[in-house]
């Protein structure tokens, strides 16, 4: 379980959480980072005003979107629907074996081929849950919703993903399972309210996701890095979604605490301080942090909270977005925060644009709208799936912009 306010590990029923963990994982010191909100400060946050109000609310209005897609004449959306309604084979999806043995993943840079081999099942899981959820939305056929519940129940009965290796200098399995949890939870949130006659399966999946979220989030992470940076925002994403699904107020508030922490981390320029430490990838990580924060905030907003207008020390999430757009357009805007020679490879990969679909569904931002157009339709296998299908206003863009063929290396499942 989580400690008071959903932050920090405590024992649950005397059961050992991690078979493959060394003791150092639990001895990570709780000390202040240079700027970001500390563990102590997060624990002292009074988030009691935030409670789960709508456990069946997904991260978008599913029925409203299904109705829209059945009536739309938007060629881009119609093409996505046509491709999806051909339907995956449920039997083939069910053949993917649950990961019930210890998960251990080497670092990418020392061993890229070994890393690719080790992460393939993780990719497959995320694509499977997102594909089944997307097919349900496109087809309005409950068969695919039931298939997704059955698929997740198979993993729940195997108690999959509960055993992963973690050491402070080898966190890859911990990082990798982050996205598996929120991929499962977000896809499940789309279909669960539509499924009838599967009460036992749903109860098992609910319990499994809740155990996974508590176990995974009980690791505090590295000081001035995964404790408080984009990896915290990733953990917050699954905590919020699972908190909603299982009406777990501690998990829900853990997820909300990340928004407060992120806003407190903003510099005068509205850069995330911890992401600026990435040097030539500072721009990428400013955007990467927004990917998980905006998606998390969308789930919170669907519970009735005006989280997008939350202000901490005079800063809102809109300020962080403005700065991201500024440095994407002109790296010189980074000033002394990071080198001006910035990595721009992420701008060729649509998954890093998924948060923009959410934001544009709520706010008018012409610069953002122009930036995302060449990347549509946007798909993020873990953080939401078919984001253009779920969020894009049909009047925003009717056709895919054809780009010159370009080889993009298979994207890593997580960032170090």
mmCIF file of C-alpha atoms in Angstrom:
data_model
loop_
_atom_site.group_PDB
_atom_site.id
_atom_site.type_symbol
_atom_site.label_atom_id
_atom_site.label_comp_id
_atom_site.label_asym_id
_atom_site.label_seq_id
_atom_site.Cartn_x
_atom_site.Cartn_y
_atom_site.Cartn_z
ATOM 1 C CA UNK A 1 0.000 0.000 0.000
ATOM 2 C CA UNK A 2 0.893 3.657 -0.122
ATOM 3 C CA UNK A 3 1.514 5.867 2.851
ATOM 4 C CA UNK A 4 -0.794 8.712 3.813
ATOM 5 C CA UNK A 5 -1.585 10.902 0.780
ATOM 6 C CA UNK A 6 -0.559 8.004 -1.450
ATOM 7 C CA UNK A 7 3.150 8.732 -1.450
ATOM 8 C CA UNK A 8 5.908 6.448 -0.247
ATOM 9 C CA UNK A 9 6.028 2.693 0.389
ATOM 10 C CA UNK A 10 4.672 0.824 3.368
ATOM 11 C CA UNK A 11 4.181 -2.897 3.851
ATOM 12 C CA UNK A 12 0.934 -4.514 2.748
ATOM 13 C CA UNK A 13 -0.202 -7.466 4.773
ATOM 14 C CA UNK A 14 3.351 -8.583 5.348
ATOM 15 C CA UNK A 15 3.638 -9.786 1.765
ATOM 16 C CA UNK A 16 6.969 -9.186 0.056
ATOM 17 C CA UNK A 17 6.396 -6.993 -2.971
ATOM 18 C CA UNK A 18 9.451 -7.710 -5.102
ATOM 19 C CA UNK A 19 11.098 -11.081 -5.492
ATOM 20 C CA UNK A 20 13.975 -9.659 -7.495
ATOM 21 C CA UNK A 21 14.719 -6.479 -5.594
ATOM 22 C CA UNK A 22 17.882 -5.779 -3.703
ATOM 23 C CA UNK A 23 17.631 -4.029 -0.357
ATOM 24 C CA UNK A 24 19.014 -0.809 -1.802
ATOM 25 C CA UNK A 25 15.693 -0.261 -3.564
ATOM 26 C CA UNK A 26 14.023 0.329 -0.229
ATOM 27 C CA UNK A 27 16.842 2.377 1.242
ATOM 28 C CA UNK A 28 16.722 5.214 -1.284
ATOM 29 C CA UNK A 29 17.093 8.299 0.888
ATOM 30 C CA UNK A 30 14.211 10.710 1.082
ATOM 31 C CA UNK A 31 15.966 14.013 0.554
ATOM 32 C CA UNK A 32 15.192 17.242 -1.171
ATOM 33 C CA UNK A 33 15.973 17.704 -4.826
ATOM 34 C CA UNK A 34 17.497 21.014 -5.781
ATOM 35 C CA UNK A 35 14.279 22.610 -6.991
ATOM 36 C CA UNK A 36 11.418 20.161 -7.508
ATOM 37 C CA UNK A 37 8.915 19.367 -4.813
ATOM 38 C CA UNK A 38 10.461 16.970 -2.294
ATOM 39 C CA UNK A 39 9.015 13.713 -1.044
ATOM 40 C CA UNK A 40 8.263 15.426 2.250
ATOM 41 C CA UNK A 41 6.494 18.298 0.528
ATOM 42 C CA UNK A 42 4.417 15.888 -1.557
ATOM 43 C CA UNK A 43 3.418 14.001 1.576
ATOM 44 C CA UNK A 44 2.269 17.213 3.204
ATOM 45 C CA UNK A 45 0.037 18.202 0.316
ATOM 46 C CA UNK A 46 -3.587 18.287 1.389
ATOM 47 C CA UNK A 47 -5.295 16.652 -1.559
ATOM 48 C CA UNK A 48 -8.379 15.563 0.361
ATOM 49 C CA UNK A 49 -10.575 17.686 -1.896
ATOM 50 C CA UNK A 50 -9.787 15.296 -4.749
ATOM 51 C CA UNK A 51 -11.878 12.138 -4.777
ATOM 52 C CA UNK A 52 -12.926 9.711 -7.484
ATOM 53 C CA UNK A 53 -16.431 10.690 -8.528
ATOM 54 C CA UNK A 54 -16.976 8.694 -11.722
ATOM 55 C CA UNK A 55 -15.218 5.298 -11.674
ATOM 56 C CA UNK A 56 -16.596 4.423 -15.102
ATOM 57 C CA UNK A 57 -15.326 7.621 -16.749
ATOM 58 C CA UNK A 58 -12.572 6.885 -19.236
ATOM 59 C CA UNK A 59 -10.144 9.522 -20.452
ATOM 60 C CA UNK A 60 -12.669 10.574 -23.107
ATOM 61 C CA UNK A 61 -16.426 10.233 -23.542
ATOM 62 C CA UNK A 62 -16.458 6.836 -25.219
ATOM 63 C CA UNK A 63 -20.097 6.671 -26.304
ATOM 64 C CA UNK A 64 -20.066 10.228 -27.600
ATOM 65 C CA UNK A 65 -17.008 9.438 -29.707
ATOM 66 C CA UNK A 66 -18.482 6.180 -31.026
ATOM 67 C CA UNK A 67 -21.583 8.081 -32.127
ATOM 68 C CA UNK A 68 -19.456 10.737 -33.831
ATOM 69 C CA UNK A 69 -17.335 8.178 -35.675
ATOM 70 C CA UNK A 70 -20.410 6.390 -36.999
ATOM 71 C CA UNK A 71 -21.664 9.638 -38.539
ATOM 72 C CA UNK A 72 -18.435 11.368 -39.598
ATOM 73 C CA UNK A 73 -17.522 12.089 -43.205
ATOM 74 C CA UNK A 74 -13.933 12.977 -42.300
ATOM 75 C CA UNK A 75 -11.739 10.891 -44.655
ATOM 76 C CA UNK A 76 -8.878 10.505 -42.183
ATOM 77 C CA UNK A 77 -11.114 9.267 -39.387
ATOM 78 C CA UNK A 78 -13.109 7.076 -41.763
ATOM 79 C CA UNK A 79 -9.905 5.454 -42.993
ATOM 80 C CA UNK A 80 -8.839 4.649 -39.427
ATOM 81 C CA UNK A 81 -12.256 3.206 -38.654
ATOM 82 C CA UNK A 82 -12.197 1.084 -41.804
ATOM 83 C CA UNK A 83 -8.797 -0.344 -40.942
ATOM 84 C CA UNK A 84 -9.760 -1.108 -37.355
ATOM 85 C CA UNK A 85 -13.178 -2.682 -37.962
ATOM 86 C CA UNK A 86 -11.537 -5.463 -39.944
ATOM 87 C CA UNK A 87 -10.812 -6.626 -36.449
ATOM 88 C CA UNK A 88 -7.962 -8.525 -34.827
ATOM 89 C CA UNK A 89 -8.331 -12.196 -33.995
ATOM 90 C CA UNK A 90 -9.225 -12.529 -30.331
ATOM 91 C CA UNK A 91 -7.855 -16.065 -30.334
ATOM 92 C CA UNK A 92 -4.510 -14.813 -31.607
ATOM 93 C CA UNK A 93 -4.423 -12.011 -29.045
ATOM 94 C CA UNK A 94 -5.154 -14.467 -26.246
ATOM 95 C CA UNK A 95 -2.157 -16.539 -27.342
ATOM 96 C CA UNK A 96 0.252 -13.879 -26.057
ATOM 97 C CA UNK A 97 1.630 -15.511 -22.885
ATOM 98 C CA UNK A 98 1.462 -13.532 -19.628
ATOM 99 C CA UNK A 99 4.821 -12.370 -18.249
ATOM 100 C CA UNK A 100 4.738 -14.191 -14.934
ATOM 101 C CA UNK A 101 8.468 -14.870 -14.583
ATOM 102 C CA UNK A 102 10.901 -12.208 -13.468
ATOM 103 C CA UNK A 103 11.305 -9.402 -15.993
ATOM 104 C CA UNK A 104 14.856 -8.182 -16.456
ATOM 105 C CA UNK A 105 15.851 -5.754 -19.197
ATOM 106 C CA UNK A 106 19.385 -4.657 -20.119
ATOM 107 C CA UNK A 107 20.225 -1.042 -20.815
ATOM 108 C CA UNK A 108 19.636 0.106 -24.388
ATOM 109 C CA UNK A 109 22.984 1.742 -25.101
ATOM 110 C CA UNK A 110 25.321 -1.060 -24.017
ATOM 111 C CA UNK A 111 23.166 -3.801 -25.581
ATOM 112 C CA UNK A 112 20.636 -2.513 -28.154
ATOM 113 C CA UNK A 113 19.932 -5.929 -29.696
ATOM 114 C CA UNK A 114 19.461 -7.591 -26.315
ATOM 115 C CA UNK A 115 17.260 -4.689 -25.286
ATOM 116 C CA UNK A 116 15.070 -5.076 -28.373
ATOM 117 C CA UNK A 117 14.680 -8.797 -27.754
ATOM 118 C CA UNK A 118 13.822 -8.315 -24.069
ATOM 119 C CA UNK A 119 11.282 -5.555 -24.698
ATOM 120 C CA UNK A 120 9.418 -7.190 -27.583
ATOM 121 C CA UNK A 121 6.807 -8.848 -25.320
ATOM 122 C CA UNK A 122 6.236 -5.520 -23.572
ATOM 123 C CA UNK A 123 5.579 -3.812 -26.908
ATOM 124 C CA UNK A 124 3.229 -6.617 -27.922
ATOM 125 C CA UNK A 125 1.198 -6.292 -24.739
ATOM 126 C CA UNK A 126 0.751 -2.541 -25.142
ATOM 127 C CA UNK A 127 -0.181 -2.806 -28.817
ATOM 128 C CA UNK A 128 -2.641 -5.597 -28.029
ATOM 129 C CA UNK A 129 -4.618 -3.737 -25.377
ATOM 130 C CA UNK A 130 -4.630 -0.493 -27.364
ATOM 131 C CA UNK A 131 -5.666 -2.286 -30.553
ATOM 132 C CA UNK A 132 -8.573 -4.110 -28.919
ATOM 133 C CA UNK A 133 -9.839 -0.926 -27.281
ATOM 134 C CA UNK A 134 -9.516 1.002 -30.543
ATOM 135 C CA UNK A 135 -11.308 -1.706 -32.491
ATOM 136 C CA UNK A 136 -14.184 -1.564 -30.025
ATOM 137 C CA UNK A 137 -14.501 2.220 -30.446
ATOM 138 C CA UNK A 138 -14.313 1.979 -34.245
ATOM 139 C CA UNK A 139 -16.758 -0.922 -34.574
ATOM 140 C CA UNK A 140 -19.038 -0.469 -31.546
ATOM 141 C CA UNK A 141 -18.892 -4.265 -31.325
ATOM 142 C CA UNK A 142 -18.842 -5.420 -27.707
ATOM 143 C CA UNK A 143 -17.057 -8.597 -28.822
ATOM 144 C CA UNK A 144 -13.769 -6.676 -28.779
ATOM 145 C CA UNK A 145 -14.521 -5.169 -25.381
ATOM 146 C CA UNK A 146 -15.149 -8.642 -23.997
ATOM 147 C CA UNK A 147 -11.983 -9.918 -25.657
ATOM 148 C CA UNK A 148 -9.932 -7.213 -23.948
ATOM 149 C CA UNK A 149 -11.407 -8.070 -20.554
ATOM 150 C CA UNK A 150 -10.672 -11.769 -21.164
ATOM 151 C CA UNK A 151 -7.132 -10.947 -22.262
ATOM 152 C CA UNK A 152 -6.436 -8.872 -19.155
ATOM 153 C CA UNK A 153 -8.089 -11.493 -16.956
ATOM 154 C CA UNK A 154 -5.657 -14.081 -18.295
ATOM 155 C CA UNK A 155 -2.779 -11.866 -17.152
ATOM 156 C CA UNK A 156 -4.514 -11.152 -13.857
ATOM 157 C CA UNK A 157 -4.935 -14.853 -13.102
ATOM 158 C CA UNK A 158 -1.225 -15.341 -13.784
ATOM 159 C CA UNK A 159 -0.410 -12.391 -11.496
ATOM 160 C CA UNK A 160 1.699 -11.146 -14.391
ATOM 161 C CA UNK A 161 4.160 -8.227 -14.193
ATOM 162 C CA UNK A 162 4.448 -8.512 -10.418
ATOM 163 C CA UNK A 163 7.996 -9.854 -10.525
ATOM 164 C CA UNK A 164 10.562 -7.537 -12.077
ATOM 165 C CA UNK A 165 14.188 -6.900 -11.273
ATOM 166 C CA UNK A 166 15.041 -3.519 -9.813
ATOM 167 C CA UNK A 167 18.301 -2.014 -8.676
ATOM 168 C CA UNK A 168 19.043 1.689 -8.599
ATOM 169 C CA UNK A 169 21.593 1.298 -11.419
ATOM 170 C CA UNK A 170 19.501 -1.206 -13.395
ATOM 171 C CA UNK A 171 15.955 0.195 -13.460
ATOM 172 C CA UNK A 172 15.000 -0.823 -17.006
ATOM 173 C CA UNK A 173 12.394 -3.417 -16.030
ATOM 174 C CA UNK A 174 10.830 -0.936 -13.624
ATOM 175 C CA UNK A 175 10.729 1.665 -16.380
ATOM 176 C CA UNK A 176 9.315 -0.791 -18.902
ATOM 177 C CA UNK A 177 6.466 -2.006 -16.732
ATOM 178 C CA UNK A 178 5.365 1.592 -16.052
ATOM 179 C CA UNK A 179 3.896 1.905 -19.498
ATOM 180 C CA UNK A 180 2.398 -1.589 -19.481
ATOM 181 C CA UNK A 181 0.311 -0.666 -16.450
ATOM 182 C CA UNK A 182 -1.074 2.552 -17.851
ATOM 183 C CA UNK A 183 -1.579 1.014 -21.293
ATOM 184 C CA UNK A 184 -3.709 -1.709 -19.708
ATOM 185 C CA UNK A 185 -5.601 0.657 -17.417
ATOM 186 C CA UNK A 186 -6.406 3.205 -20.116
ATOM 187 C CA UNK A 187 -7.578 0.585 -22.621
ATOM 188 C CA UNK A 188 -9.601 -1.175 -19.920
ATOM 189 C CA UNK A 189 -11.285 2.099 -18.935
ATOM 190 C CA UNK A 190 -12.689 2.358 -22.470
ATOM 191 C CA UNK A 191 -14.384 -1.036 -22.491
ATOM 192 C CA UNK A 192 -15.227 -1.982 -18.902
ATOM 193 C CA UNK A 193 -18.542 -0.087 -18.633
ATOM 194 C CA UNK A 194 -19.804 -1.783 -21.797
ATOM 195 C CA UNK A 195 -19.187 -5.376 -20.690
ATOM 196 C CA UNK A 196 -21.936 -7.404 -19.024
ATOM 197 C CA UNK A 197 -21.910 -10.888 -17.538
ATOM 198 C CA UNK A 198 -18.180 -10.878 -16.734
ATOM 199 C CA UNK A 199 -18.295 -9.767 -13.114
ATOM 200 C CA UNK A 200 -15.719 -12.303 -11.903
ATOM 201 C CA UNK A 201 -13.265 -11.411 -14.645
ATOM 202 C CA UNK A 202 -13.704 -7.691 -13.994
ATOM 203 C CA UNK A 203 -13.147 -8.173 -10.267
ATOM 204 C CA UNK A 204 -9.904 -10.048 -10.950
ATOM 205 C CA UNK A 205 -8.643 -7.409 -13.387
ATOM 206 C CA UNK A 206 -9.536 -4.607 -10.972
ATOM 207 C CA UNK A 207 -7.645 -6.310 -8.162
ATOM 208 C CA UNK A 208 -4.625 -7.081 -10.330
ATOM 209 C CA UNK A 209 -4.282 -3.532 -11.645
ATOM 210 C CA UNK A 210 -4.610 -2.154 -8.132
ATOM 211 C CA UNK A 211 -1.905 -4.482 -6.780
ATOM 212 C CA UNK A 212 0.372 -3.648 -9.691
ATOM 213 C CA UNK A 213 -0.049 0.092 -9.186
ATOM 214 C CA UNK A 214 0.645 -0.087 -5.452
ATOM 215 C CA UNK A 215 3.638 -2.372 -5.864
ATOM 216 C CA UNK A 216 5.237 -0.441 -8.698
ATOM 217 C CA UNK A 217 4.751 3.005 -7.151
ATOM 218 C CA UNK A 218 6.211 1.909 -3.820
ATOM 219 C CA UNK A 219 9.709 2.246 -5.306
ATOM 220 C CA UNK A 220 10.690 5.897 -4.779
ATOM 221 C CA UNK A 221 13.237 6.128 -7.590
ATOM 222 C CA UNK A 222 16.564 7.904 -7.849
ATOM 223 C CA UNK A 223 17.275 11.232 -6.228
ATOM 224 C CA UNK A 224 16.937 14.193 -8.608
ATOM 225 C CA UNK A 225 15.911 11.831 -11.396
ATOM 226 C CA UNK A 226 13.261 9.098 -11.500
ATOM 227 C CA UNK A 227 11.918 10.114 -8.077
ATOM 228 C CA UNK A 228 10.606 13.360 -9.467
ATOM 229 C CA UNK A 229 11.047 13.704 -13.232
ATOM 230 C CA UNK A 230 9.172 12.273 -16.202
ATOM 231 C CA UNK A 231 9.220 8.789 -14.665
ATOM 232 C CA UNK A 232 7.256 10.114 -11.714
ATOM 233 C CA UNK A 233 4.773 11.569 -14.205
ATOM 234 C CA UNK A 234 4.518 8.140 -15.856
ATOM 235 C CA UNK A 235 3.852 6.441 -12.532
ATOM 236 C CA UNK A 236 1.303 9.142 -11.794
ATOM 237 C CA UNK A 237 -0.504 8.343 -15.037
ATOM 238 C CA UNK A 238 -1.197 4.738 -14.100
ATOM 239 C CA UNK A 239 -1.913 5.724 -10.489
ATOM 240 C CA UNK A 240 -4.615 8.168 -11.552
ATOM 241 C CA UNK A 241 -6.250 5.812 -14.037
ATOM 242 C CA UNK A 242 -6.148 2.776 -11.751
ATOM 243 C CA UNK A 243 -7.266 4.981 -8.874
ATOM 244 C CA UNK A 244 -10.344 5.933 -10.888
ATOM 245 C CA UNK A 245 -11.094 2.379 -12.020
ATOM 246 C CA UNK A 246 -10.800 0.906 -8.522
ATOM 247 C CA UNK A 247 -12.019 3.960 -6.559
ATOM 248 C CA UNK A 248 -8.703 4.059 -4.726
ATOM 249 C CA UNK A 249 -8.358 7.582 -3.363
ATOM 250 C CA UNK A 250 -4.702 7.100 -2.379
ATOM 251 C CA UNK A 251 -3.672 6.146 -5.894
ATOM 252 C CA UNK A 252 -5.805 8.927 -7.365
ATOM 253 C CA UNK A 253 -4.147 11.529 -5.147
ATOM 254 C CA UNK A 254 -0.702 10.104 -5.867
ATOM 255 C CA UNK A 255 -1.404 10.839 -9.516
ATOM 256 C CA UNK A 256 -2.607 14.350 -8.757
ATOM 257 C CA UNK A 257 0.467 15.086 -6.645
ATOM 258 C CA UNK A 258 2.589 14.792 -9.796
ATOM 259 C CA UNK A 259 0.832 17.786 -11.316
ATOM 260 C CA UNK A 260 1.626 19.890 -8.262
ATOM 261 C CA UNK A 261 5.217 18.640 -8.298
ATOM 262 C CA UNK A 262 5.685 19.366 -12.007
ATOM 263 C CA UNK A 263 4.354 22.909 -11.738
ATOM 264 C CA UNK A 264 6.602 23.566 -8.751
ATOM 265 C CA UNK A 265 9.558 22.435 -10.878
ATOM 266 C CA UNK A 266 9.051 25.118 -13.534
ATOM 267 C CA UNK A 267 11.732 27.749 -13.963
ATOM 268 C CA UNK A 268 11.035 31.408 -14.602
ATOM 269 C CA UNK A 269 11.078 30.522 -18.317
ATOM 270 C CA UNK A 270 8.578 27.680 -17.659
ATOM 271 C CA UNK A 271 11.081 24.899 -18.318
ATOM 272 C CA UNK A 272 10.929 21.719 -16.268
ATOM 273 C CA UNK A 273 14.214 21.976 -14.350
ATOM 274 C CA UNK A 274 14.770 18.246 -14.081
ATOM 275 C CA UNK A 275 14.182 17.736 -17.803
ATOM 276 C CA UNK A 276 16.657 20.489 -18.683
ATOM 277 C CA UNK A 277 19.371 18.278 -17.176
ATOM 278 C CA UNK A 278 19.147 16.155 -20.327
ATOM 279 C CA UNK A 279 21.440 18.507 -22.219
ATOM 280 C CA UNK A 280 21.006 18.050 -25.963
ATOM 281 C CA UNK A 281 17.717 16.240 -25.323
ATOM 282 C CA UNK A 282 16.238 18.964 -23.118
ATOM 283 C CA UNK A 283 13.642 19.947 -25.721
ATOM 284 C CA UNK A 284 12.667 16.321 -26.207
ATOM 285 C CA UNK A 285 12.220 15.824 -22.474
ATOM 286 C CA UNK A 286 10.232 19.040 -22.010
ATOM 287 C CA UNK A 287 7.819 17.570 -24.542
ATOM 288 C CA UNK A 288 8.114 14.069 -23.063
ATOM 289 C CA UNK A 289 7.102 15.319 -19.624
ATOM 290 C CA UNK A 290 4.066 17.027 -21.144
ATOM 291 C CA UNK A 291 3.048 13.774 -22.822
ATOM 292 C CA UNK A 292 2.329 12.137 -19.472
ATOM 293 C CA UNK A 293 1.270 15.223 -17.540
ATOM 294 C CA UNK A 294 -1.392 16.300 -20.038
ATOM 295 C CA UNK A 295 -2.725 12.748 -20.359
ATOM 296 C CA UNK A 296 -2.869 12.454 -16.576
ATOM 297 C CA UNK A 297 -4.600 15.823 -16.294
ATOM 298 C CA UNK A 298 -7.206 14.719 -18.824
ATOM 299 C CA UNK A 299 -8.141 11.766 -16.601
ATOM 300 C CA UNK A 300 -8.336 14.064 -13.579
ATOM 301 C CA UNK A 301 -10.439 16.590 -15.504
ATOM 302 C CA UNK A 302 -12.867 13.818 -16.467
ATOM 303 C CA UNK A 303 -13.540 13.459 -12.744
ATOM 304 C CA UNK A 304 -14.807 17.039 -12.691
ATOM 305 C CA UNK A 305 -11.705 18.988 -11.628
ATOM 306 C CA UNK A 306 -10.419 22.122 -13.377
ATOM 307 C CA UNK A 307 -6.884 20.789 -13.180
ATOM 308 C CA UNK A 308 -5.700 22.512 -16.357
ATOM 309 C CA UNK A 309 -6.057 25.851 -14.588
ATOM 310 C CA UNK A 310 -4.167 24.771 -11.471
ATOM 311 C CA UNK A 311 -1.561 27.399 -10.571
ATOM 312 C CA UNK A 312 1.542 26.778 -8.463
ATOM 313 C CA UNK A 313 3.913 29.666 -7.751
ATOM 314 C CA UNK A 314 2.272 31.653 -10.525
ATOM 315 C CA UNK A 315 2.754 28.914 -13.140
ATOM 316 C CA UNK A 316 0.232 26.739 -14.980
ATOM 317 C CA UNK A 317 0.648 23.876 -17.414
ATOM 318 C CA UNK A 318 -0.093 26.321 -20.240
ATOM 319 C CA UNK A 319 3.190 28.076 -19.465
ATOM 320 C CA UNK A 320 5.128 24.821 -19.844
ATOM 321 C CA UNK A 321 3.426 24.206 -23.189
ATOM 322 C CA UNK A 322 4.250 27.693 -24.428
ATOM 323 C CA UNK A 323 7.902 27.149 -23.555
ATOM 324 C CA UNK A 324 7.952 23.760 -25.286
ATOM 325 C CA UNK A 325 6.617 25.323 -28.475
ATOM 326 C CA UNK A 326 9.100 28.160 -28.196
ATOM 327 C CA UNK A 327 12.161 25.914 -27.934
ATOM 328 C CA UNK A 328 10.913 23.537 -30.632
ATOM 329 C CA UNK A 329 10.635 26.520 -32.944
ATOM 330 C CA UNK A 330 13.917 28.119 -31.851
ATOM 331 C CA UNK A 331 16.423 26.314 -29.595
ATOM 332 C CA UNK A 332 18.025 29.672 -28.808
ATOM 333 C CA UNK A 333 15.088 30.232 -26.454
ATOM 334 C CA UNK A 334 16.759 27.728 -24.124
ATOM 335 C CA UNK A 335 19.354 30.351 -23.287
ATOM 336 C CA UNK A 336 21.736 28.928 -20.699
ATOM 337 C CA UNK A 337 19.388 26.101 -19.685
ATOM 338 C CA UNK A 338 20.790 23.602 -22.212
ATOM 339 C CA UNK A 339 22.986 23.394 -25.336
ATOM 340 C CA UNK A 340 21.501 24.980 -28.429
ATOM 341 C CA UNK A 341 22.341 21.898 -30.554
ATOM 342 C CA UNK A 342 19.175 20.023 -29.656
ATOM 343 C CA UNK A 343 18.135 16.506 -30.693
ATOM 344 C CA UNK A 344 15.068 16.746 -32.938
ATOM 345 C CA UNK A 345 14.439 13.089 -33.794
ATOM 346 C CA UNK A 346 11.313 12.963 -31.647
ATOM 347 C CA UNK A 347 9.634 15.438 -34.009
ATOM 348 C CA UNK A 348 9.474 12.648 -36.609
ATOM 349 C CA UNK A 349 7.652 10.188 -34.328
ATOM 350 C CA UNK A 350 3.902 10.669 -33.901
ATOM 351 C CA UNK A 351 3.675 9.011 -30.478
ATOM 352 C CA UNK A 352 5.342 12.051 -28.904
ATOM 353 C CA UNK A 353 2.493 14.215 -30.211
ATOM 354 C CA UNK A 354 -0.322 12.310 -28.487
ATOM 355 C CA UNK A 355 -0.758 14.848 -25.691
ATOM 356 C CA UNK A 356 -1.382 17.551 -28.279
ATOM 357 C CA UNK A 357 -4.614 15.881 -29.413
ATOM 358 C CA UNK A 358 -5.904 16.030 -25.848
ATOM 359 C CA UNK A 359 -4.899 19.643 -25.382
ATOM 360 C CA UNK A 360 -6.370 20.766 -28.705
ATOM 361 C CA UNK A 361 -9.678 19.101 -27.828
ATOM 362 C CA UNK A 362 -9.869 21.578 -24.928
ATOM 363 C CA UNK A 363 -7.969 24.686 -26.014
ATOM 364 C CA UNK A 364 -7.395 26.672 -29.187
ATOM 365 C CA UNK A 365 -3.673 26.743 -29.943
ATOM 366 C CA UNK A 366 -2.903 27.485 -33.614
ATOM 367 C CA UNK A 367 0.838 26.842 -33.294
ATOM 368 C CA UNK A 368 0.168 23.435 -31.754
ATOM 369 C CA UNK A 369 -2.433 22.669 -34.389
ATOM 370 C CA UNK A 370 0.058 23.332 -37.184
ATOM 371 C CA UNK A 371 2.766 21.286 -35.483
ATOM 372 C CA UNK A 372 0.647 18.148 -35.189
ATOM 373 C CA UNK A 373 -0.922 18.146 -38.660
ATOM 374 C CA UNK A 374 1.932 16.341 -40.472
ATOM 375 C CA UNK A 375 1.932 13.624 -37.787
ATOM 376 C CA UNK A 376 -1.740 12.666 -37.876
ATOM 377 C CA UNK A 377 -3.256 10.216 -37.326
ATOM 378 C CA UNK A 378 -1.449 9.989 -33.993
ATOM 379 C CA UNK A 379 -1.023 6.664 -32.215
ATOM 380 C CA UNK A 380 0.683 6.024 -28.889
ATOM 381 C CA UNK A 381 0.660 2.349 -28.044
ATOM 382 C CA UNK A 382 0.832 2.886 -24.274
ATOM 383 C CA UNK A 383 -0.391 6.385 -23.394
ATOM 384 C CA UNK A 384 -3.854 6.286 -24.894
ATOM 385 C CA UNK A 385 -3.738 4.408 -28.189
ATOM 386 C CA UNK A 386 -5.470 5.974 -31.199
ATOM 387 C CA UNK A 387 -5.410 9.568 -30.056
ATOM 388 C CA UNK A 388 -6.536 11.272 -33.270
ATOM 389 C CA UNK A 389 -9.409 8.802 -33.531
ATOM 390 C CA UNK A 390 -10.486 9.611 -29.975
ATOM 391 C CA UNK A 391 -9.864 13.356 -29.778
ATOM 392 C CA UNK A 392 -9.432 15.142 -33.106
ATOM 393 C CA UNK A 393 -12.197 17.521 -34.131
ATOM 394 C CA UNK A 394 -13.288 16.296 -37.600
ATOM 395 C CA UNK A 395 -13.202 19.879 -38.861
ATOM 396 C CA UNK A 396 -9.564 20.275 -37.801
ATOM 397 C CA UNK A 397 -8.003 18.187 -40.580
ATOM 398 C CA UNK A 398 -9.581 16.008 -43.246
ATOM 399 C CA UNK A 399 -6.653 14.283 -44.876
ATOM 400 C CA UNK A 400 -3.318 12.861 -43.899
ATOM 401 C CA UNK A 401 -0.360 14.913 -45.069
ATOM 402 C CA UNK A 402 1.806 12.700 -47.257
ATOM 403 C CA UNK A 403 5.460 12.934 -46.276
ATOM 404 C CA UNK A 404 8.566 11.643 -47.954
ATOM 405 C CA UNK A 405 9.270 8.059 -46.837
ATOM 406 C CA UNK A 406 11.661 8.122 -43.946
ATOM 407 C CA UNK A 407 13.020 5.295 -41.882
ATOM 408 C CA UNK A 408 12.446 5.860 -38.189
ATOM 409 C CA UNK A 409 14.207 3.417 -35.920
ATOM 410 C CA UNK A 410 11.904 1.457 -33.620
ATOM 411 C CA UNK A 411 11.192 3.726 -30.715
ATOM 412 C CA UNK A 412 12.310 2.770 -27.284
ATOM 413 C CA UNK A 413 9.600 1.701 -24.921
ATOM 414 C CA UNK A 414 10.710 4.135 -22.270
ATOM 415 C CA UNK A 415 13.271 6.828 -21.709
ATOM 416 C CA UNK A 416 16.146 6.544 -19.285
#
